[in-house]
């Protein structure tokens, strides 16, 4: 653990990207990985190609890595996810890295990934792992709707992660287990806990097993609150042959065998996850994160308001605020790229409250349905004409 006086800038991080096929999504991942190297810590990127069978793909991958200045190693035979992860850990320890950051190949990483993850890992005692926050990171996700096209934009991933870093600093939330899609492991901890158990074959539950082994030694798994990584979700494991669905009418998923191993080794694990979720800690941080992102987006790109009983969908970059036309308490639902937050702006001058919250007036106020709140919005003293009345029959029928 670092001393508070000691800078983080001398840390060396090995960023290992696990690849198995993935031609449609790996290039975007590697382009984002190449940008991570511009942070305040020293980062080396290593692609571990687990003997991808897609014809010609390994050659394309090697050429892409060469063009991006990224090292690439292709295993002579398929190892499976846990053993491929172990290659990263062994390389990290043998080459003297302080941390190993392992990521799946179906992600888009922010530029501040390494420095934020290291800061979280070194901000508190006994941290065994830091899992990045994401739109898809098991039960620990920032809740979002289906908005892959919007959230996958590298500039937006950078911006969201920067906003979370400003809001949360180097804070981490202790969670029951790491999630292997993007996690940082300090090499001194790896030396004590050991490698991922190859018993888990192609993959699934190996990071849970490792986290619980670390926990038995007094270490903590932490969710990195100041960093956001976009995750397609299951794309890389699908290509690696991991199937979560039932195969055939009477068959069970073979990954259920791995869950049974975890249950046998760590019988309290499921109870601990349930207790953690019921504690409300995660929900409070999720709500804070979404509010932070949506509010900052409205301040930066603007927002529109719709008074309606039937909210309209929006694909625009601006934030959309919807409110029941005759609602009480002026509770607005704010939506941005699939993220939704409830914002209460009770009492007073509604125009002033909105400008106080977002630092600017709305781009447009659309009245779809009549009601008390709709009337207040239409009569508010906006600095410029922006109210559009769409209450005429029969457009809304």
Short mmCIF file of C-alpha atoms in Angstrom, two decimals:
data_model
loop_
_atom_site.label_atom_id
_atom_site.label_comp_id
_atom_site.label_asym_id
_atom_site.label_seq_id
_atom_site.Cartn_x
_atom_site.Cartn_y
_atom_site.Cartn_z
CA UNK A 1 0.00 0.00 0.00
CA UNK A 2 1.40 3.37 -0.96
CA UNK A 3 2.20 6.06 1.55
CA UNK A 4 0.05 9.20 1.22
CA UNK A 5 3.18 11.18 0.39
CA UNK A 6 4.21 8.85 -2.41
CA UNK A 7 3.08 9.79 -5.95
CA UNK A 8 1.21 7.32 -8.12
CA UNK A 9 3.04 8.40 -11.27
CA UNK A 10 5.80 5.80 -10.90
CA UNK A 11 3.43 2.84 -11.14
CA UNK A 12 3.80 0.37 -14.00
CA UNK A 13 0.64 -1.27 -15.33
CA UNK A 14 0.36 -4.17 -17.77
CA UNK A 15 -2.91 -3.82 -19.68
CA UNK A 16 -3.68 -7.29 -21.04
CA UNK A 17 -6.46 -7.65 -23.61
CA UNK A 18 -7.82 -11.19 -23.97
CA UNK A 19 -8.72 -11.99 -27.58
CA UNK A 20 -10.41 -14.99 -29.15
CA UNK A 21 -11.83 -14.21 -32.59
CA UNK A 22 -13.90 -11.01 -32.28
CA UNK A 23 -13.19 -9.39 -35.64
CA UNK A 24 -16.32 -7.12 -35.42
CA UNK A 25 -15.47 -5.51 -32.07
CA UNK A 26 -11.78 -6.01 -31.25
CA UNK A 27 -10.45 -3.09 -33.38
CA UNK A 28 -12.48 -0.53 -31.41
CA UNK A 29 -11.25 -2.10 -28.18
CA UNK A 30 -7.60 -1.95 -29.19
CA UNK A 31 -7.88 1.61 -30.45
CA UNK A 32 -9.17 2.61 -27.04
CA UNK A 33 -6.42 0.57 -25.35
CA UNK A 34 -3.79 2.47 -27.30
CA UNK A 35 -5.16 5.75 -25.93
CA UNK A 36 -4.92 4.54 -22.31
CA UNK A 37 -1.15 4.84 -22.48
CA UNK A 38 -1.33 8.64 -22.29
CA UNK A 39 -2.26 8.59 -18.58
CA UNK A 40 -0.16 9.55 -15.57
CA UNK A 41 0.98 5.96 -14.94
CA UNK A 42 3.21 3.90 -17.18
CA UNK A 43 1.08 1.49 -19.21
CA UNK A 44 2.15 -1.28 -21.58
CA UNK A 45 -0.54 -2.97 -23.65
CA UNK A 46 -0.32 -6.68 -24.44
CA UNK A 47 -2.83 -8.55 -26.59
CA UNK A 48 -3.13 -12.25 -25.75
CA UNK A 49 -4.59 -14.06 -28.77
CA UNK A 50 -5.85 -17.41 -27.52
CA UNK A 51 -5.17 -19.21 -30.80
CA UNK A 52 -8.15 -17.65 -32.59
CA UNK A 53 -9.49 -20.13 -35.19
CA UNK A 54 -11.18 -17.55 -37.44
CA UNK A 55 -9.22 -17.83 -40.74
CA UNK A 56 -6.81 -14.96 -41.22
CA UNK A 57 -7.90 -13.16 -38.06
CA UNK A 58 -4.70 -13.73 -36.05
CA UNK A 59 -2.68 -12.23 -38.89
CA UNK A 60 -5.02 -9.24 -39.10
CA UNK A 61 -4.84 -8.84 -35.34
CA UNK A 62 -1.04 -8.87 -35.33
CA UNK A 63 -0.96 -6.25 -38.08
CA UNK A 64 -3.46 -4.07 -36.20
CA UNK A 65 -1.42 -4.32 -33.01
CA UNK A 66 1.73 -3.39 -34.92
CA UNK A 67 0.05 -0.31 -36.36
CA UNK A 68 -1.07 0.76 -32.87
CA UNK A 69 2.27 0.04 -31.21
CA UNK A 70 0.80 -2.78 -29.10
CA UNK A 71 2.54 -6.06 -28.30
CA UNK A 72 0.74 -9.22 -29.36
CA UNK A 73 1.26 -12.87 -28.41
CA UNK A 74 -0.62 -15.77 -30.00
CA UNK A 75 -0.79 -18.99 -27.99
CA UNK A 76 0.15 -22.08 -30.03
CA UNK A 77 -3.04 -23.79 -28.81
CA UNK A 78 -6.29 -22.68 -27.24
CA UNK A 79 -5.88 -22.26 -23.49
CA UNK A 80 -9.29 -21.03 -22.38
CA UNK A 81 -9.99 -17.80 -20.53
CA UNK A 82 -8.53 -18.66 -17.06
CA UNK A 83 -5.21 -19.85 -18.46
CA UNK A 84 -5.03 -16.87 -20.81
CA UNK A 85 -5.60 -14.60 -17.82
CA UNK A 86 -2.81 -16.43 -16.02
CA UNK A 87 -0.45 -15.61 -18.88
CA UNK A 88 -1.14 -11.95 -18.15
CA UNK A 89 -0.51 -12.40 -14.42
CA UNK A 90 2.71 -14.35 -14.97
CA UNK A 91 3.98 -11.72 -17.40
CA UNK A 92 3.06 -8.97 -14.98
CA UNK A 93 4.95 -10.57 -12.11
CA UNK A 94 8.00 -11.64 -14.09
CA UNK A 95 8.42 -8.23 -15.72
CA UNK A 96 8.09 -6.28 -12.49
CA UNK A 97 4.74 -4.55 -13.07
CA UNK A 98 2.92 -3.11 -10.05
CA UNK A 99 -0.53 -3.95 -11.42
CA UNK A 100 -2.05 -6.16 -14.10
CA UNK A 101 -5.21 -4.83 -15.74
CA UNK A 102 -7.09 -7.61 -17.53
CA UNK A 103 -9.88 -6.71 -19.97
CA UNK A 104 -12.16 -8.56 -22.34
CA UNK A 105 -11.96 -7.58 -25.99
CA UNK A 106 -15.59 -6.39 -26.25
CA UNK A 107 -15.03 -3.15 -24.34
CA UNK A 108 -14.21 0.48 -25.09
CA UNK A 109 -11.87 1.93 -22.49
CA UNK A 110 -11.54 5.56 -21.37
CA UNK A 111 -8.25 7.40 -21.50
CA UNK A 112 -8.17 7.68 -17.69
CA UNK A 113 -8.66 3.93 -17.15
CA UNK A 114 -5.26 2.99 -15.74
CA UNK A 115 -4.68 6.03 -13.56
CA UNK A 116 -8.20 5.85 -12.10
CA UNK A 117 -8.02 2.12 -11.40
CA UNK A 118 -4.60 2.43 -9.77
CA UNK A 119 -5.79 5.37 -7.66
CA UNK A 120 -8.72 3.29 -6.38
CA UNK A 121 -6.50 0.26 -5.72
CA UNK A 122 -4.09 2.35 -3.65
CA UNK A 123 -6.63 4.53 -1.84
CA UNK A 124 -7.52 2.05 0.87
CA UNK A 125 -6.21 -1.00 2.73
CA UNK A 126 -6.16 -4.61 1.55
CA UNK A 127 -7.50 -4.11 -1.98
CA UNK A 128 -7.17 -7.32 -4.01
CA UNK A 129 -8.93 -6.14 -7.15
CA UNK A 130 -10.64 -3.16 -8.75
CA UNK A 131 -13.50 -3.79 -11.17
CA UNK A 132 -14.37 -1.00 -13.58
CA UNK A 133 -17.87 0.44 -13.57
CA UNK A 134 -19.82 -0.16 -16.76
CA UNK A 135 -23.18 -0.36 -18.46
CA UNK A 136 -22.85 -4.16 -18.22
CA UNK A 137 -20.93 -5.46 -15.25
CA UNK A 138 -23.22 -8.09 -13.73
CA UNK A 139 -25.40 -6.81 -10.87
CA UNK A 140 -22.96 -3.94 -10.26
CA UNK A 141 -23.82 -2.08 -13.48
CA UNK A 142 -24.80 1.54 -13.86
CA UNK A 143 -28.44 0.93 -14.85
CA UNK A 144 -29.06 1.74 -18.51
CA UNK A 145 -31.47 0.96 -21.30
CA UNK A 146 -30.40 -0.63 -24.59
CA UNK A 147 -28.20 2.15 -25.98
CA UNK A 148 -25.16 0.39 -27.35
CA UNK A 149 -24.63 2.72 -30.29
CA UNK A 150 -24.57 5.84 -28.11
CA UNK A 151 -22.55 4.62 -25.13
CA UNK A 152 -19.89 2.94 -27.26
CA UNK A 153 -18.60 6.24 -28.69
CA UNK A 154 -15.00 6.67 -27.46
CA UNK A 155 -15.44 10.40 -26.84
CA UNK A 156 -18.54 9.72 -24.72
CA UNK A 157 -16.80 6.94 -22.78
CA UNK A 158 -13.96 9.38 -22.04
CA UNK A 159 -16.40 12.09 -20.98
CA UNK A 160 -18.51 9.86 -18.70
CA UNK A 161 -15.42 8.45 -17.03
CA UNK A 162 -14.00 11.94 -16.48
CA UNK A 163 -17.27 13.11 -14.91
CA UNK A 164 -17.32 10.11 -12.58
CA UNK A 165 -13.69 10.75 -11.64
CA UNK A 166 -14.55 14.33 -10.75
CA UNK A 167 -17.55 13.18 -8.69
CA UNK A 168 -16.03 10.19 -6.88
CA UNK A 169 -12.30 10.98 -6.82
CA UNK A 170 -10.47 7.75 -6.03
CA UNK A 171 -13.34 6.13 -4.12
CA UNK A 172 -14.10 2.45 -4.33
CA UNK A 173 -17.07 0.43 -3.10
CA UNK A 174 -16.32 -2.94 -1.52
CA UNK A 175 -18.26 -5.65 -3.39
CA UNK A 176 -18.56 -9.43 -2.95
CA UNK A 177 -16.48 -10.30 -6.02
CA UNK A 178 -14.54 -8.88 -8.93
CA UNK A 179 -16.00 -9.13 -12.44
CA UNK A 180 -13.52 -10.32 -15.03
CA UNK A 181 -14.55 -8.12 -17.97
CA UNK A 182 -12.21 -5.36 -16.72
CA UNK A 183 -10.33 -5.73 -13.46
CA UNK A 184 -7.04 -4.57 -12.02
CA UNK A 185 -4.98 -6.85 -9.76
CA UNK A 186 -1.94 -5.63 -7.78
CA UNK A 187 0.90 -8.06 -8.43
CA UNK A 188 1.92 -8.32 -4.72
CA UNK A 189 -1.58 -9.59 -4.00
CA UNK A 190 -1.39 -12.06 -6.89
CA UNK A 191 1.83 -13.46 -5.45
CA UNK A 192 0.01 -14.18 -2.20
CA UNK A 193 -3.36 -15.37 -3.55
CA UNK A 194 -2.07 -17.23 -6.60
CA UNK A 195 -3.31 -17.59 -10.17
CA UNK A 196 -6.78 -18.24 -11.53
CA UNK A 197 -7.83 -21.86 -11.13
CA UNK A 198 -7.63 -23.66 -14.52
CA UNK A 199 -10.36 -25.98 -13.26
CA UNK A 200 -12.79 -23.43 -14.73
CA UNK A 201 -11.84 -24.51 -18.23
CA UNK A 202 -13.00 -22.13 -20.94
CA UNK A 203 -14.12 -19.60 -18.36
CA UNK A 204 -16.91 -18.41 -16.06
CA UNK A 205 -16.63 -18.05 -12.27
CA UNK A 206 -12.82 -18.04 -12.28
CA UNK A 207 -12.72 -14.42 -11.03
CA UNK A 208 -15.33 -15.22 -8.35
CA UNK A 209 -13.19 -18.09 -7.08
CA UNK A 210 -10.07 -15.89 -7.08
CA UNK A 211 -11.87 -13.04 -5.29
CA UNK A 212 -13.19 -15.32 -2.57
CA UNK A 213 -9.77 -16.87 -2.08
CA UNK A 214 -8.40 -13.35 -1.69
CA UNK A 215 -11.20 -12.55 0.73
CA UNK A 216 -10.26 -15.53 2.87
CA UNK A 217 -6.85 -13.86 3.29
CA UNK A 218 -8.37 -10.57 4.38
CA UNK A 219 -8.42 -8.75 1.03
CA UNK A 220 -11.28 -6.79 -0.54
CA UNK A 221 -12.79 -6.67 -4.01
CA UNK A 222 -13.63 -3.09 -4.97
CA UNK A 223 -15.82 -1.43 -7.59
CA UNK A 224 -13.97 1.49 -9.18
CA UNK A 225 -16.49 4.35 -8.93
CA UNK A 226 -14.45 6.97 -10.84
CA UNK A 227 -14.07 5.00 -14.09
CA UNK A 228 -16.53 3.95 -16.81
CA UNK A 229 -15.84 1.24 -19.40
CA UNK A 230 -18.34 0.50 -22.14
CA UNK A 231 -19.07 -3.24 -22.40
CA UNK A 232 -20.94 -5.00 -25.20
CA UNK A 233 -21.45 -7.93 -22.85
CA UNK A 234 -20.76 -11.64 -23.45
CA UNK A 235 -19.41 -11.06 -26.98
CA UNK A 236 -15.91 -12.27 -26.18
CA UNK A 237 -17.09 -15.21 -24.07
CA UNK A 238 -19.56 -16.22 -26.80
CA UNK A 239 -16.70 -16.42 -29.28
CA UNK A 240 -14.70 -18.40 -26.72
CA UNK A 241 -17.44 -21.01 -26.54
CA UNK A 242 -19.04 -20.04 -23.24
CA UNK A 243 -22.80 -20.55 -23.58
CA UNK A 244 -25.09 -19.27 -20.84
CA UNK A 245 -28.38 -20.50 -22.27
CA UNK A 246 -29.98 -23.92 -21.89
CA UNK A 247 -29.06 -26.31 -24.70
CA UNK A 248 -31.87 -28.75 -25.45
CA UNK A 249 -35.10 -29.30 -23.52
CA UNK A 250 -33.59 -31.31 -20.67
CA UNK A 251 -29.98 -30.08 -20.59
CA UNK A 252 -28.46 -27.63 -18.14
CA UNK A 253 -25.89 -25.00 -19.12
CA UNK A 254 -22.43 -26.48 -18.60
CA UNK A 255 -21.38 -23.29 -16.83
CA UNK A 256 -23.73 -24.31 -14.03
CA UNK A 257 -21.04 -26.82 -13.08
CA UNK A 258 -18.75 -23.88 -12.31
CA UNK A 259 -21.40 -22.30 -10.11
CA UNK A 260 -21.67 -25.55 -8.20
CA UNK A 261 -17.91 -25.54 -7.63
CA UNK A 262 -18.15 -22.03 -6.17
CA UNK A 263 -21.10 -23.06 -4.00
CA UNK A 264 -19.15 -26.05 -2.70
CA UNK A 265 -15.97 -24.10 -1.99
CA UNK A 266 -17.65 -20.96 -0.65
CA UNK A 267 -21.10 -21.83 0.73
CA UNK A 268 -21.70 -18.30 2.09
CA UNK A 269 -21.10 -16.52 -1.22
CA UNK A 270 -24.69 -16.33 -2.49
CA UNK A 271 -25.91 -15.13 0.91
CA UNK A 272 -23.22 -12.44 0.96
CA UNK A 273 -24.26 -11.16 -2.48
CA UNK A 274 -27.91 -10.97 -1.43
CA UNK A 275 -27.03 -9.14 1.79
CA UNK A 276 -24.86 -6.69 -0.12
CA UNK A 277 -27.61 -5.89 -2.61
CA UNK A 278 -30.20 -5.55 0.17
CA UNK A 279 -27.94 -3.14 2.09
CA UNK A 280 -28.71 -0.38 -0.41
CA UNK A 281 -25.08 0.71 -0.76
CA UNK A 282 -24.89 -0.13 -4.44
CA UNK A 283 -28.27 1.40 -5.28
CA UNK A 284 -27.26 4.68 -3.63
CA UNK A 285 -24.03 4.87 -5.63
CA UNK A 286 -25.81 3.89 -8.85
CA UNK A 287 -28.35 6.67 -8.35
CA UNK A 288 -25.58 9.18 -7.61
CA UNK A 289 -23.65 8.13 -10.71
CA UNK A 290 -26.64 8.42 -13.06
CA UNK A 291 -27.60 11.81 -11.61
CA UNK A 292 -24.04 13.02 -12.05
CA UNK A 293 -23.87 11.93 -15.69
CA UNK A 294 -27.32 13.18 -16.69
CA UNK A 295 -26.94 16.55 -14.97
CA UNK A 296 -23.48 17.12 -16.45
CA UNK A 297 -24.76 16.15 -19.91
CA UNK A 298 -27.59 18.67 -19.66
CA UNK A 299 -25.15 21.38 -18.65
CA UNK A 300 -22.84 20.58 -21.53
CA UNK A 301 -25.15 19.68 -24.42
CA UNK A 302 -28.46 21.17 -23.36
CA UNK A 303 -31.83 19.63 -22.61
CA UNK A 304 -35.44 19.53 -23.79
CA UNK A 305 -38.59 19.22 -21.73
CA UNK A 306 -41.76 17.32 -22.59
CA UNK A 307 -44.92 17.55 -20.50
CA UNK A 308 -46.71 14.33 -21.37
CA UNK A 309 -48.48 11.25 -20.06
CA UNK A 310 -46.82 9.24 -22.84
CA UNK A 311 -43.06 9.95 -22.90
CA UNK A 312 -41.54 10.25 -26.37
CA UNK A 313 -38.28 8.46 -27.17
CA UNK A 314 -35.25 10.56 -28.07
CA UNK A 315 -32.12 9.60 -29.99
CA UNK A 316 -30.59 13.05 -29.71
CA UNK A 317 -27.48 13.84 -27.73
CA UNK A 318 -29.28 16.40 -25.56
CA UNK A 319 -30.92 15.34 -22.30
CA UNK A 320 -34.68 14.80 -22.38
CA UNK A 321 -36.72 15.75 -19.31
CA UNK A 322 -40.24 14.37 -19.13
CA UNK A 323 -42.83 15.28 -16.53
CA UNK A 324 -46.50 14.33 -16.10
CA UNK A 325 -48.53 17.37 -17.20
CA UNK A 326 -50.55 17.30 -13.98
CA UNK A 327 -47.86 15.79 -11.78
CA UNK A 328 -47.22 16.67 -8.16
CA UNK A 329 -43.84 17.69 -6.79
CA UNK A 330 -42.44 18.51 -10.23
CA UNK A 331 -40.53 15.22 -10.47
CA UNK A 332 -38.78 15.10 -13.83
CA UNK A 333 -37.43 11.94 -15.46
CA UNK A 334 -34.13 12.87 -17.09
CA UNK A 335 -32.88 10.59 -19.90
CA UNK A 336 -29.52 10.56 -21.65
CA UNK A 337 -28.19 7.76 -23.85
CA UNK A 338 -30.20 5.13 -22.01
CA UNK A 339 -29.41 6.48 -18.53
CA UNK A 340 -32.40 7.68 -16.50
CA UNK A 341 -32.59 9.68 -13.29
CA UNK A 342 -35.49 11.14 -11.34
CA UNK A 343 -34.92 14.78 -10.46
CA UNK A 344 -37.26 16.53 -8.01
CA UNK A 345 -37.47 20.32 -8.48
CA UNK A 346 -40.25 21.27 -6.08
CA UNK A 347 -41.71 24.72 -5.50
CA UNK A 348 -40.72 28.18 -6.59
CA UNK A 349 -40.15 29.50 -10.09
CA UNK A 350 -39.83 26.39 -12.25
CA UNK A 351 -37.71 28.18 -14.86
CA UNK A 352 -35.32 29.45 -12.19
CA UNK A 353 -35.05 26.01 -10.59
CA UNK A 354 -34.19 24.37 -13.89
CA UNK A 355 -31.57 27.00 -14.73
CA UNK A 356 -30.12 26.64 -11.22
CA UNK A 357 -29.82 22.88 -11.69
CA UNK A 358 -28.51 22.80 -15.25
CA UNK A 359 -26.91 26.21 -15.64
CA UNK A 360 -28.95 27.02 -18.73
CA UNK A 361 -32.54 27.21 -19.97
CA UNK A 362 -34.07 24.39 -22.01
CA UNK A 363 -33.65 24.27 -25.76
CA UNK A 364 -37.36 23.58 -26.10
CA UNK A 365 -40.43 22.90 -23.98
CA UNK A 366 -43.06 20.73 -25.69
CA UNK A 367 -46.54 20.52 -24.19
CA UNK A 368 -48.16 17.30 -25.34
CA UNK A 369 -50.95 17.07 -22.77
CA UNK A 370 -52.76 19.61 -20.59
CA UNK A 371 -52.44 19.91 -16.85
CA UNK A 372 -51.25 22.07 -13.97
CA UNK A 373 -47.54 21.39 -14.48
CA UNK A 374 -47.89 21.83 -18.24
CA UNK A 375 -49.46 25.24 -17.63
CA UNK A 376 -46.62 26.26 -15.32
CA UNK A 377 -44.08 25.27 -17.95
CA UNK A 378 -45.88 27.09 -20.74
CA UNK A 379 -46.22 30.28 -18.66
CA UNK A 380 -42.70 30.26 -17.19
CA UNK A 381 -40.47 33.25 -17.85
CA UNK A 382 -38.03 31.59 -20.23
CA UNK A 383 -35.30 33.91 -21.60
CA UNK A 384 -36.42 33.20 -25.17
CA UNK A 385 -39.48 31.73 -26.88
CA UNK A 386 -39.09 27.95 -26.62
CA UNK A 387 -42.57 26.58 -25.85
CA UNK A 388 -44.22 24.38 -28.46
CA UNK A 389 -47.89 23.48 -27.91
CA UNK A 390 -48.74 20.05 -29.32
CA UNK A 391 -51.97 19.46 -27.44
CA UNK A 392 -54.20 19.66 -30.50
CA UNK A 393 -56.52 16.70 -31.22
CA UNK A 394 -56.04 14.12 -32.78
CA UNK A 395 -52.22 13.96 -32.95
CA UNK A 396 -51.90 12.27 -29.55
CA UNK A 397 -54.64 9.68 -30.12
#
